[in-house]
Tab-separated table of C-alpha atoms in Angstrom:
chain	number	residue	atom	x	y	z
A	1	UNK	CA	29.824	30.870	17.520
A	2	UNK	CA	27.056	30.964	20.118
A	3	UNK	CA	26.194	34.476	19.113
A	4	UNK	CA	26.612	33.927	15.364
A	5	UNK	CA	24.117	30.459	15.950
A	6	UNK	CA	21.398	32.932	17.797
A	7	UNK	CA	21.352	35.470	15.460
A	8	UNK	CA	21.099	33.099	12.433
A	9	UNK	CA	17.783	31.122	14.020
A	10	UNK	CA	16.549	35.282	14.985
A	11	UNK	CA	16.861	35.920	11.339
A	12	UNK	CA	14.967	32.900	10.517
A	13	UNK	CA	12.308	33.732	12.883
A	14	UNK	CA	12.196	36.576	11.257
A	15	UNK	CA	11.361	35.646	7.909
A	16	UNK	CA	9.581	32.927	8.983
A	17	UNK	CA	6.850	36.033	10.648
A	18	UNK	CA	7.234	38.340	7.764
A	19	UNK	CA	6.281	35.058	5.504
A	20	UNK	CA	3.221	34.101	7.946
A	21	UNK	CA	2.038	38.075	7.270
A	22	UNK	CA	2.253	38.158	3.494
A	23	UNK	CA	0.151	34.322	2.992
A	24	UNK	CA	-2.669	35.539	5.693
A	25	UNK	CA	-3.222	38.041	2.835
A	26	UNK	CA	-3.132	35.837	0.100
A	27	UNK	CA	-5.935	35.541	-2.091
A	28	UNK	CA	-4.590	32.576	-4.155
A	29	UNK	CA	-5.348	30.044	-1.524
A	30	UNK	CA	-2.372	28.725	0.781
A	31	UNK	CA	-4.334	27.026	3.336
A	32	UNK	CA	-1.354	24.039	4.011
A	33	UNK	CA	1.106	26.946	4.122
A	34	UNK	CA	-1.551	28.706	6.157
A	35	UNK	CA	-1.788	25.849	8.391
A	36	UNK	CA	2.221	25.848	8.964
A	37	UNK	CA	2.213	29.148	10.275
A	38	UNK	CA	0.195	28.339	13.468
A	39	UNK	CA	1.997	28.102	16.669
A	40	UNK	CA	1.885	24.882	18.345
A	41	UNK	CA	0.126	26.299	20.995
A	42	UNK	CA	-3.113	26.146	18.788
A	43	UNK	CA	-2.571	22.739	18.971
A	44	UNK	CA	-2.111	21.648	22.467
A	45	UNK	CA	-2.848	23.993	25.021
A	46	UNK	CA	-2.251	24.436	29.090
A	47	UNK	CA	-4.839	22.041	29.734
A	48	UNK	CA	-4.373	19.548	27.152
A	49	UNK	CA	-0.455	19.402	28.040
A	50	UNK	CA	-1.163	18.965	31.854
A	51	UNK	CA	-3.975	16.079	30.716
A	52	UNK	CA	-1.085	14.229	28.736
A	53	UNK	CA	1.360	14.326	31.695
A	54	UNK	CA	-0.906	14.327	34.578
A	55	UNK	CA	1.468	13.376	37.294
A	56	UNK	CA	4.867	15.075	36.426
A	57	UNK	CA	4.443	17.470	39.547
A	58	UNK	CA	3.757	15.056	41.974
A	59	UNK	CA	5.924	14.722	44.628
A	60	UNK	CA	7.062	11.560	43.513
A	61	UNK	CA	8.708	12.542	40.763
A	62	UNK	CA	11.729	14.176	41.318
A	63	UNK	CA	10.938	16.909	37.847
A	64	UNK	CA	8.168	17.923	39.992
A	65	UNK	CA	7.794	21.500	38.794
A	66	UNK	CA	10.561	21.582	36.650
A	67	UNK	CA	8.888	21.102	33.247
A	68	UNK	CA	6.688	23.819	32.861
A	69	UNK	CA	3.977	24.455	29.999
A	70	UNK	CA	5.060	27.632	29.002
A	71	UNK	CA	8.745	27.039	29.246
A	72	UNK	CA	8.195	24.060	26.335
A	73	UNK	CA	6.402	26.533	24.312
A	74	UNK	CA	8.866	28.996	24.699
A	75	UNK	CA	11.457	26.545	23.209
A	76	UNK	CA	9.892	25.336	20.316
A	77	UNK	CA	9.944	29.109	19.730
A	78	UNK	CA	13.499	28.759	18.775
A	79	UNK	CA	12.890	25.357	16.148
A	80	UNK	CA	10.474	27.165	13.964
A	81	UNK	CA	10.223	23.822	12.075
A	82	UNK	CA	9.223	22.008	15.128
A	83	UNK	CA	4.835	21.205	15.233
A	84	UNK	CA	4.252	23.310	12.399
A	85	UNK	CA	5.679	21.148	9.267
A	86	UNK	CA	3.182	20.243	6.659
A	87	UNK	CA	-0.349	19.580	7.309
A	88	UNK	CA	-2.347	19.406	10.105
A	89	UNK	CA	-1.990	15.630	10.630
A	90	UNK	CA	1.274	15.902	9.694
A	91	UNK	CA	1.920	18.381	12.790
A	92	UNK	CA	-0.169	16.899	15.101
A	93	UNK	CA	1.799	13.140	14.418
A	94	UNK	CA	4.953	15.141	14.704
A	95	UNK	CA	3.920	16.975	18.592
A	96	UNK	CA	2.727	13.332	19.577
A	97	UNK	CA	6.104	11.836	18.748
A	98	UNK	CA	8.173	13.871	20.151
A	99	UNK	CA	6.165	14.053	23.498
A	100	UNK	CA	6.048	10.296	23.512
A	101	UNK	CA	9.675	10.120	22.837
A	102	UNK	CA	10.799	12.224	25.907
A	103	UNK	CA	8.030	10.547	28.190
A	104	UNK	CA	9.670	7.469	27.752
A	105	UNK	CA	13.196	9.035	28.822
A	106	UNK	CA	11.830	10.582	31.660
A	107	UNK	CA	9.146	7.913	32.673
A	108	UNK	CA	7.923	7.293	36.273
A	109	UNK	CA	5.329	4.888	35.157
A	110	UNK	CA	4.449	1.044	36.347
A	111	UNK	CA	2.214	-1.540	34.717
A	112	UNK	CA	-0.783	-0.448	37.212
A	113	UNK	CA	0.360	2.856	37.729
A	114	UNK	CA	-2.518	5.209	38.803
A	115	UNK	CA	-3.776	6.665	35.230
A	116	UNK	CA	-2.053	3.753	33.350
A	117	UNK	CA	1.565	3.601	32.875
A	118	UNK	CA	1.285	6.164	29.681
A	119	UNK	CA	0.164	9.254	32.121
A	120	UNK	CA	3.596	9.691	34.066
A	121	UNK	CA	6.158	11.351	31.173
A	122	UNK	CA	8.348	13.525	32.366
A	123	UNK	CA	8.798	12.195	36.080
A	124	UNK	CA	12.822	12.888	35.690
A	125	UNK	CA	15.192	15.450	34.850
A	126	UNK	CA	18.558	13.263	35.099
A	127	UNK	CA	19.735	9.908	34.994
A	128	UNK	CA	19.645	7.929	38.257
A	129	UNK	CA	22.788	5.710	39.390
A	130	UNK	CA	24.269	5.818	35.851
A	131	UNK	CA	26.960	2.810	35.376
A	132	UNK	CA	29.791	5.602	34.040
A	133	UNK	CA	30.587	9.127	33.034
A	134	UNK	CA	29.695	8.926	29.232
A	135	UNK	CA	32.746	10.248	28.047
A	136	UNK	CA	34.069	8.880	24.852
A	137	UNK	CA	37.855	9.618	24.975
A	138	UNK	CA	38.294	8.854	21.452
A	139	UNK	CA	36.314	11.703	20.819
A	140	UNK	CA	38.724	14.702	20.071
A	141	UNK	CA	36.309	17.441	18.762
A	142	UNK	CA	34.407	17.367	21.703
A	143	UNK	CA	36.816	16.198	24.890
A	144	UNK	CA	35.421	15.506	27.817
A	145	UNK	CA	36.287	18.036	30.681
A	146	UNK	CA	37.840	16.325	33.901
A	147	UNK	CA	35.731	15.498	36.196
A	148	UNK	CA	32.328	15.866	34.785
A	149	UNK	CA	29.352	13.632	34.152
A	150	UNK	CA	27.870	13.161	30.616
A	151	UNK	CA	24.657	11.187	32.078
A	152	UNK	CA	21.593	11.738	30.774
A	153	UNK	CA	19.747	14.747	31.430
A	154	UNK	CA	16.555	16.693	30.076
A	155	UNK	CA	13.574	15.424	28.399
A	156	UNK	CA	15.531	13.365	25.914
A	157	UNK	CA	18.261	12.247	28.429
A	158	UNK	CA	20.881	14.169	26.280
A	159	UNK	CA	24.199	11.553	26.823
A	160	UNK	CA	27.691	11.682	25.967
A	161	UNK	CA	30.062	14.160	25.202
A	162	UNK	CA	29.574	14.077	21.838
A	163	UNK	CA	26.196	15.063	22.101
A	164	UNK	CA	26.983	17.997	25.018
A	165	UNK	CA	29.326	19.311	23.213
A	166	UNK	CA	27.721	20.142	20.160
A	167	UNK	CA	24.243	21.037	21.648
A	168	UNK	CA	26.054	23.875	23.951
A	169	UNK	CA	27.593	25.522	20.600
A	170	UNK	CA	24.069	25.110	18.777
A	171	UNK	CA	21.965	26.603	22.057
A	172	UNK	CA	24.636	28.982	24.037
A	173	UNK	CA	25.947	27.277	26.602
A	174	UNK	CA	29.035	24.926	27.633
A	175	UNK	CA	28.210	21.929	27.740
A	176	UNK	CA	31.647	20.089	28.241
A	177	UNK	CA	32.412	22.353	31.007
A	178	UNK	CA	28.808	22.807	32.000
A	179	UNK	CA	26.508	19.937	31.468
A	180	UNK	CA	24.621	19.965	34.686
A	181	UNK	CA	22.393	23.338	33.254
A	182	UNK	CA	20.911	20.693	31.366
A	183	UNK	CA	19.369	19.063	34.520
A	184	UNK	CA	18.955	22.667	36.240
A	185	UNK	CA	17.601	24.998	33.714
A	186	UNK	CA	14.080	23.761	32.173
A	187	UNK	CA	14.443	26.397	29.460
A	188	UNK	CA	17.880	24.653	28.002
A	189	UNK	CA	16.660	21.599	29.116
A	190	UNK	CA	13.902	21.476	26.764
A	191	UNK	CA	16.005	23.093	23.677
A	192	UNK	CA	18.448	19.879	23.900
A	193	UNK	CA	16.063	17.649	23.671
A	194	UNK	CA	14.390	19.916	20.699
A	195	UNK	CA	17.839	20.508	19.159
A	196	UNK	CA	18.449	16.479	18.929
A	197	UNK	CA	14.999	16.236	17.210
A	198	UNK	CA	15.206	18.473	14.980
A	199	UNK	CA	19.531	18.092	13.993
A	200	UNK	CA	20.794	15.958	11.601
A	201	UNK	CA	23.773	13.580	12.500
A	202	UNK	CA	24.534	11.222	9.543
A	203	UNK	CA	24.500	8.576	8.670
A	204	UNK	CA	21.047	9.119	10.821
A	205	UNK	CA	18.465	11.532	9.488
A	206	UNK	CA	16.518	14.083	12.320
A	207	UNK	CA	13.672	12.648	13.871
A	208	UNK	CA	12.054	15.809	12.531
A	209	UNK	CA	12.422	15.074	8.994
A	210	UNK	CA	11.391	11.431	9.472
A	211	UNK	CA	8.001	12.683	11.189
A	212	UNK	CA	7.363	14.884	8.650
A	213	UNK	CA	8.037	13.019	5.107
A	214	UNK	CA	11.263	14.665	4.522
A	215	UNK	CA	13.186	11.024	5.165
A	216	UNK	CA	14.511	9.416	1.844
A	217	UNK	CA	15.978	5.832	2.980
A	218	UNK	CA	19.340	5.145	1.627
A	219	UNK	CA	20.241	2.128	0.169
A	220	UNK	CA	22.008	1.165	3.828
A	221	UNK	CA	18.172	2.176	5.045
A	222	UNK	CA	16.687	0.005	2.794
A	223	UNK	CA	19.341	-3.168	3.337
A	224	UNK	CA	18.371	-2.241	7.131
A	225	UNK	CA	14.908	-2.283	6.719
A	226	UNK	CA	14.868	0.893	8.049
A	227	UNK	CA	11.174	2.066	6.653
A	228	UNK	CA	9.914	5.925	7.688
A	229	UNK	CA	7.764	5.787	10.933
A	230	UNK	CA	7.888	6.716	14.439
A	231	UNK	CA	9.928	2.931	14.500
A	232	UNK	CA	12.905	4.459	13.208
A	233	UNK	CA	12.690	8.008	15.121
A	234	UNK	CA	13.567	5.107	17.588
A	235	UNK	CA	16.375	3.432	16.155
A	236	UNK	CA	17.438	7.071	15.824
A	237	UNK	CA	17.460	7.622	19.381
A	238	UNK	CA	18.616	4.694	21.497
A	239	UNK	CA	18.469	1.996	17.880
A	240	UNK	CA	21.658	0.222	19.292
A	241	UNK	CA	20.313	-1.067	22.354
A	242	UNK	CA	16.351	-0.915	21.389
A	243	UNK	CA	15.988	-2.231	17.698
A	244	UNK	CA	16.244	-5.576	16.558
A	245	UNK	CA	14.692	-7.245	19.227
A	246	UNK	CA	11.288	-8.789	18.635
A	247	UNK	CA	8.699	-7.194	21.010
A	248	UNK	CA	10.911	-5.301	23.482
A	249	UNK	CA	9.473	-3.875	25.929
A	250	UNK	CA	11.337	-0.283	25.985
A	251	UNK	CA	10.316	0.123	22.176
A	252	UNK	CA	6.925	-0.955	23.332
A	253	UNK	CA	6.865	1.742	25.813
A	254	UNK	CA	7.325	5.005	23.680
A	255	UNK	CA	4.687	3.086	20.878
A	256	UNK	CA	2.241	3.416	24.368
A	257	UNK	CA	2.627	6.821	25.071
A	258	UNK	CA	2.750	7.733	21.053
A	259	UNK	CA	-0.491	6.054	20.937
A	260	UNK	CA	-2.015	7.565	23.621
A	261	UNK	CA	-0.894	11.424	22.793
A	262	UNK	CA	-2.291	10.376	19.328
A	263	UNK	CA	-5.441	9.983	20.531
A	264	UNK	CA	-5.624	12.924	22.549
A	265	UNK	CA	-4.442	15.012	19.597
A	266	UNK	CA	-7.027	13.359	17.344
A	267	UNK	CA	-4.536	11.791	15.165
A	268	UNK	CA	-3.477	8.658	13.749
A	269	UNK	CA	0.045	7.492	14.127
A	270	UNK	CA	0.792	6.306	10.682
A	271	UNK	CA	2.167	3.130	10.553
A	272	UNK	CA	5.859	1.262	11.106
A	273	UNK	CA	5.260	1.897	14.767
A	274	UNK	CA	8.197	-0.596	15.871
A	275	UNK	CA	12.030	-1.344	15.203
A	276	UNK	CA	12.405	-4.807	15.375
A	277	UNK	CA	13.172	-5.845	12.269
A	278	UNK	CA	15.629	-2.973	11.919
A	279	UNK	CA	19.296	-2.591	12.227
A	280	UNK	CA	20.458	0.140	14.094
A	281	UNK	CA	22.118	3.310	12.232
């Protein structure tokens, strides 16, 4: 299935080239497909990615060195979709979010951190002192192997078997028998998080789709109050614990760094920033 899975996204990559070659010799004027078809490198570049996350390679932060500029380019390679969906604002909202997003997983920050507490994303590559294993024995697609740890791990703090499981079959490797790659292989590391964003898992849309207009609220949305905005790429994450809760101060977090990689992208952040009038999914 692994195989199968990587030659299906080659194939895509492939037509997604061949269709970037025939519109850059359109005539008939394609500039938002145009637009689509740059890599998000045009968009934030070696410089710009060290400015947002200026102190992930200190030596404070245990990630130091681990998440590498080139290695997250690399892996976006393999979510075509990913930073180059719809317009240019549309993209640049999208790259914002999910950077904030993962910052806040992996956050070193303080209040009166040096730089401001929005400047340290990316400061950890696994969960520290984790109060259990994460393994949902109920779950019988995905059984947890004995002995091993579903903490989180990688820029999104992949957790649970249920979410290992499934993200080794989509990317290649094992991750019921295998999940520490996630915390020792910055390549895979930054697919899982990239896989969650961009996958599906109803009754919860992707946080891709919700960045980029594709979200249609359900009537269970709507009853929820669950309105399209980085509030519910939120609920979709960690909504259970986060949402609902009048000014909390984890949702408040990720709206900090959002904000601030909005600004250096030169990009609003569209509104329904928050969660807490939301139910969780």
């Amino acid at each position: 299935m692994a195989i199968i899975s990587w030659l299906s996204s080659s194939i895509f990559l492939s037509l997604f080239t061949l269709f970037c070659l025939s519109i850059s010799n359109a005539s008939w004027g394609a500039e938002a497909a145009r637009e689509s078809c740059r890599p998000i490198s045009s968009l934030i570049n070696k410089d710009l990615f060290h400015t947002m996350f200026l102190h992930k390679d200190d030596a404070a932060c245990p990630a130091k060195d681990f998440y590498a500029y080139n290695s997250f380019i690399q892996a976006s390679k393999s979510f075509p979709g990913f930073g180059t969906t719809g317009s240019l604002t549309t993209r640049k909202r999208e790259i914002a979010a999910f950077l904030a997003q993962i910052s806040h997983e992996t956050s070193g920050g303080w209040a009166t951190a040096p730089d401001g507490p929005y400047a340290w994303g990316l400061c950890y590559k696994e969960e520290i002192n984790p109060q259990s294993n994460y393994c949902d024995s109920t779950n019988k697609e995905w059984p947890c192997y004995p002995g091993k740890s579903y903490k989180g791990r990688g820029p999104i703090q992949l957790s649970w078997n249920f979410n290992y499981g499934p993200a080794g079959k989509a990317l290649g490797f094992d991750g019921l028998k295998n999940p520490e790659i996630v915390a020792n292989n910055s390549m895979i590391a930054l697919k899982t998080a990239l896989w969650f964003w961009m996958t599906e898992q109803k009754p919860k849309p992707s946080c891709h789709d919700v960045m980029v207009g594709r979200y249609i609220p359900t009537e269970a949305d709507v009853a929820a109050n669950r309105t399209a905005g980085f509030g519910v790429v939120t609920n979709i994450i960690n909504g259970a614990l986060e949402c609902g809760i009048p000014n909390d101060a984890r949702v408040n977090d990720r709206i900090g760094y959002f904000k601030r990689y909005a600004q250096l992208l030169n990009v609003d952040t569209g509104s329904n920033l928050d969660c807490a009038n939301q139910k969780s999914f």
